[in-house]
PDB file of C-alpha atoms in Angstrom:
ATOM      1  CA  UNK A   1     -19.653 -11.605  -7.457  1.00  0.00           C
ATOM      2  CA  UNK A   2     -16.577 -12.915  -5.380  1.00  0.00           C
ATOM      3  CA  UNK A   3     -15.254 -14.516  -8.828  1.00  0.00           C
ATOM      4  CA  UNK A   4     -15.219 -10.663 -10.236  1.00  0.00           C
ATOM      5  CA  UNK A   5     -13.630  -9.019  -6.762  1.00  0.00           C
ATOM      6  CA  UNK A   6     -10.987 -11.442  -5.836  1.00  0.00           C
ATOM      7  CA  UNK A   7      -8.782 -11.107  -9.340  1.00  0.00           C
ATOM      8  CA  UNK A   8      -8.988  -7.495  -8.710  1.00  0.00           C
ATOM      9  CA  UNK A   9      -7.933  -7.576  -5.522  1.00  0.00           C
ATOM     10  CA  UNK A  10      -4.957  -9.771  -5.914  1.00  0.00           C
ATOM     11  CA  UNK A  11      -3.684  -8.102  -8.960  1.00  0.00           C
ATOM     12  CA  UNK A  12      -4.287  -4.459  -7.820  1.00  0.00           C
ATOM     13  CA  UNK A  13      -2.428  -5.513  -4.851  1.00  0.00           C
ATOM     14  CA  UNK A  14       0.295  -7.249  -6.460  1.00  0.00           C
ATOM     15  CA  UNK A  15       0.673  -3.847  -8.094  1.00  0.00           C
ATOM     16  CA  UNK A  16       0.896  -2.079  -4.829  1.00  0.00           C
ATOM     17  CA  UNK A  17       3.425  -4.469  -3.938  1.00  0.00           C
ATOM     18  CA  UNK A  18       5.667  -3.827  -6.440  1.00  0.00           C
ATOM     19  CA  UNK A  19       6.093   0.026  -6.217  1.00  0.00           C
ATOM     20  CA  UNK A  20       6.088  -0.012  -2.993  1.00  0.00           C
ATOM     21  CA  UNK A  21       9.351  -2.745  -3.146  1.00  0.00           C
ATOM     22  CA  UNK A  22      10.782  -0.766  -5.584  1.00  0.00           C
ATOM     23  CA  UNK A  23      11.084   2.347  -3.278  1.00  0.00           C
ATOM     24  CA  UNK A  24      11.821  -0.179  -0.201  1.00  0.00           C
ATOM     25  CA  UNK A  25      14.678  -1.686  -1.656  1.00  0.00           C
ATOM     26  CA  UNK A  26      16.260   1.162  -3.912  1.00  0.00           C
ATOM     27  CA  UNK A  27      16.468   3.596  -1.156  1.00  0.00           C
ATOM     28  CA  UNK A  28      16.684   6.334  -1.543  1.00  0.00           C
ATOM     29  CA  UNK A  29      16.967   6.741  -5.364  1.00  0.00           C
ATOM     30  CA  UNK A  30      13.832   5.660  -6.134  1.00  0.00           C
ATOM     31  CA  UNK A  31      11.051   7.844  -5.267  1.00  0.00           C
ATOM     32  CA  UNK A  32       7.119   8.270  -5.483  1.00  0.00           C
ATOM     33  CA  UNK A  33       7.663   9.874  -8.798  1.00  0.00           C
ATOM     34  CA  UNK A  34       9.775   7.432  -9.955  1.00  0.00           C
ATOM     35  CA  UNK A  35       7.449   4.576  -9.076  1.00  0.00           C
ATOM     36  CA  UNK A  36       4.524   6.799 -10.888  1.00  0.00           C
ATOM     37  CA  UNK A  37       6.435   7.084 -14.341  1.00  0.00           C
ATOM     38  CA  UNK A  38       7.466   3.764 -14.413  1.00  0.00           C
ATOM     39  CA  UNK A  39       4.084   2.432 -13.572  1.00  0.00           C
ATOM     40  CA  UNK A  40       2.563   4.561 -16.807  1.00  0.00           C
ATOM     41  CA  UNK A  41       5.380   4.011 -18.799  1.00  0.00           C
ATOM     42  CA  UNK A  42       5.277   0.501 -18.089  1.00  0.00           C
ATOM     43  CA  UNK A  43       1.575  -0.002 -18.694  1.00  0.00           C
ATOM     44  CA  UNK A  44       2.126   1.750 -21.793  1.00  0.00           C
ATOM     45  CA  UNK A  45       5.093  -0.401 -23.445  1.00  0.00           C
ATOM     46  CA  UNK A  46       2.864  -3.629 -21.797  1.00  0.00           C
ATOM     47  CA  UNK A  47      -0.192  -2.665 -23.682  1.00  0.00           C
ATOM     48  CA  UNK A  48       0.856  -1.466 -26.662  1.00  0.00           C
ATOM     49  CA  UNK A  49       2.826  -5.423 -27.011  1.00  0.00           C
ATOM     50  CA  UNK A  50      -0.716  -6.905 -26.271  1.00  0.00           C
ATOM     51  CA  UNK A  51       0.455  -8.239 -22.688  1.00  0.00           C
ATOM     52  CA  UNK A  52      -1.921  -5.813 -20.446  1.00  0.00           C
ATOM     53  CA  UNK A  53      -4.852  -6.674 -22.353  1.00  0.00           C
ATOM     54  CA  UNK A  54      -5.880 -10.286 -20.899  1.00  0.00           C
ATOM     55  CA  UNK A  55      -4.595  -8.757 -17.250  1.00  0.00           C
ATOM     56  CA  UNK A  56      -7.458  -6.142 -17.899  1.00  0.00           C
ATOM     57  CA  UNK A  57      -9.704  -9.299 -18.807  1.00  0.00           C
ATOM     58  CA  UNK A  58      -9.005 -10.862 -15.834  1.00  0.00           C
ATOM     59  CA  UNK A  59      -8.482  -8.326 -13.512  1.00  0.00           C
ATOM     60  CA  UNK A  60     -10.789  -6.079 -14.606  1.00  0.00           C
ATOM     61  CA  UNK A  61     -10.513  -2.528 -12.080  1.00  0.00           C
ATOM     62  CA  UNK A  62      -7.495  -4.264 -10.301  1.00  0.00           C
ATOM     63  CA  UNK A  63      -5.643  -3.444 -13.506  1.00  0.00           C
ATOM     64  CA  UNK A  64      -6.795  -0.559 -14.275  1.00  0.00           C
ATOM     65  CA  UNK A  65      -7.638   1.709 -11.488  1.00  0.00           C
ATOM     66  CA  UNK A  66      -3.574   1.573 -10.743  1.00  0.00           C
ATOM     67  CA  UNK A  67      -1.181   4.102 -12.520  1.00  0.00           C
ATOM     68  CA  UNK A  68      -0.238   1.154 -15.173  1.00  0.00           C
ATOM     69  CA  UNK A  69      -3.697   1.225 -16.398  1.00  0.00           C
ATOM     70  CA  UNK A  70      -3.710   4.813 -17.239  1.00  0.00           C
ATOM     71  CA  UNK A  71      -0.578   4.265 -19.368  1.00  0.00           C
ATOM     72  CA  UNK A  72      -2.096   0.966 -21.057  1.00  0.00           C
ATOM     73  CA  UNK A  73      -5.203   3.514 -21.549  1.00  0.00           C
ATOM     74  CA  UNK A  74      -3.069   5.799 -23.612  1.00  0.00           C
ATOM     75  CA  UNK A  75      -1.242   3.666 -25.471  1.00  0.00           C
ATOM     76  CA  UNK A  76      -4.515   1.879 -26.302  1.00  0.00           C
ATOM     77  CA  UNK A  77      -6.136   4.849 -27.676  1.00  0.00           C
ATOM     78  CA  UNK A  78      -2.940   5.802 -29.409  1.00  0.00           C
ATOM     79  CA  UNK A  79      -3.159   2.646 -31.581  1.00  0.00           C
ATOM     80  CA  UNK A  80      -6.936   2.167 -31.693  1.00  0.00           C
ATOM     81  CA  UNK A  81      -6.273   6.051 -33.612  1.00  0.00           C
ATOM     82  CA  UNK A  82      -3.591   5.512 -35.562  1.00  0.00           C
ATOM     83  CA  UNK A  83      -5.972   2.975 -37.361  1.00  0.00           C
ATOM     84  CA  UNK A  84      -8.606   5.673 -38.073  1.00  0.00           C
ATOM     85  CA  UNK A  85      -6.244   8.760 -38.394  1.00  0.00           C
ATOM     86  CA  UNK A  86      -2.859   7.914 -39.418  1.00  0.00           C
ATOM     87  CA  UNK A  87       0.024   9.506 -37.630  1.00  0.00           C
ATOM     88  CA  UNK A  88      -2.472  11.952 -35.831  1.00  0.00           C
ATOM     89  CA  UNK A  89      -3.956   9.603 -34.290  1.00  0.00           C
ATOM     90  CA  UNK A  90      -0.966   8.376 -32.300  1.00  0.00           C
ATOM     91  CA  UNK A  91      -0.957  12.317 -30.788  1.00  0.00           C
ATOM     92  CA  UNK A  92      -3.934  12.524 -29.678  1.00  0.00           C
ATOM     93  CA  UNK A  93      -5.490   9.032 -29.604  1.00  0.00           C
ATOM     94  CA  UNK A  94      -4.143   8.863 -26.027  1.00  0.00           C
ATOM     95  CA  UNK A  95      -5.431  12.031 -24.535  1.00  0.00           C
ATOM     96  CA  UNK A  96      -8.837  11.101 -26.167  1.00  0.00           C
ATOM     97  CA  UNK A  97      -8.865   7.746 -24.118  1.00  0.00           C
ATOM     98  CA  UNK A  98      -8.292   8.807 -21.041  1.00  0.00           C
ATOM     99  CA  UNK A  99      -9.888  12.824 -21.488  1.00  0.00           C
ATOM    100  CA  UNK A 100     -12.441  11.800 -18.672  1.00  0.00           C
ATOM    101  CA  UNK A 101      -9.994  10.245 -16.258  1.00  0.00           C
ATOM    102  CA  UNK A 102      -7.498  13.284 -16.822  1.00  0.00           C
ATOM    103  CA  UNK A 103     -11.010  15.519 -16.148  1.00  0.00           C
ATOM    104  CA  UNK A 104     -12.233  13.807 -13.130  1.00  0.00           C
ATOM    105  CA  UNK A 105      -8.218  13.768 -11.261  1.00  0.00           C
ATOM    106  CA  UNK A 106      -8.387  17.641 -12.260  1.00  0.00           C
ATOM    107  CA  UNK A 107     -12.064  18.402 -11.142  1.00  0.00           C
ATOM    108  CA  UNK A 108     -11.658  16.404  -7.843  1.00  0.00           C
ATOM    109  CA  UNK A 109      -8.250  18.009  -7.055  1.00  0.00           C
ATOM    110  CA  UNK A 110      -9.472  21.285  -7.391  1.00  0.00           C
ATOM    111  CA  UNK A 111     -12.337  20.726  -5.142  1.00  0.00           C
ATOM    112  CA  UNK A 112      -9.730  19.095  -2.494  1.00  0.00           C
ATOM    113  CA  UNK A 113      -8.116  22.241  -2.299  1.00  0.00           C
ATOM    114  CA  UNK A 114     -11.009  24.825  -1.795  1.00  0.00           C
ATOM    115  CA  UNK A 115     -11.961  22.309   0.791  1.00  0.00           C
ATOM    116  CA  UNK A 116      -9.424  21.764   2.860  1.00  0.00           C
ATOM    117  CA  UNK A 117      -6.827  23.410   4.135  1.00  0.00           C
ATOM    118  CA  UNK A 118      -3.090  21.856   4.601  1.00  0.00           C
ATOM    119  CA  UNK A 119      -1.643  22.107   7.499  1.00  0.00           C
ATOM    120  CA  UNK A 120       2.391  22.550   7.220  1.00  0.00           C
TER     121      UNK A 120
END
């Protein structure tokens, strides 16, 4: 089990490490959201050229429970579409992949907020 964990760890870490650089040393341009869209964007442009694929093999959740992973999820399911669908597919193939992630960040977020209530 330690064999599955540790590559997660590192990389998912690693990935940690370079947002949070990226707003440490770029101060203050760079921001939270700037960190998030790069992260997607860049999962997405490293997926779709075949690179985030044997990170996801070896990493497993430590590549894809970070923000990269969602965008190497949509560009994923854009191509795995395109193949079935044509040009369509490359619209919606995306949303498709990642429908129940997108679900589950909406459905826990709204329960967060009927919960609690921020203080500010």
């Amino acid at each position: 089990m330690f064999h599955l964990i540790f590559p997660a760890f590192i990389v998912g870490g690693l990935i940690c490490v370079i947002g949070q650089l990226m707003m440490d040393l770029t101060k203050p341009s760079f921001t939270p959201a700037h960190v998030l869209v790069s992260f997607v964007t860049g999962g997405a442009v490293l997926g779709a050229l075949g690179v985030y694929e044997p990170l996801v093999k070896f990493a497993g959740a430590g590549a894809t429970i970070p923000l990269s992973g969602f965008g190497y999820s949509l560009a994923k399911g854009s191509i795995e579409a395109v193949g079935k669908r044509g040009l369509i597919g490359a619209l919606s193939g995306g949303v498709e992949a990642t429908a129940v992630g997108i679900a589950a960040a909406v459905f826990f977020g709204y329960l967060m907020s009927i919960t609690f209530n921020p203080k500010g």
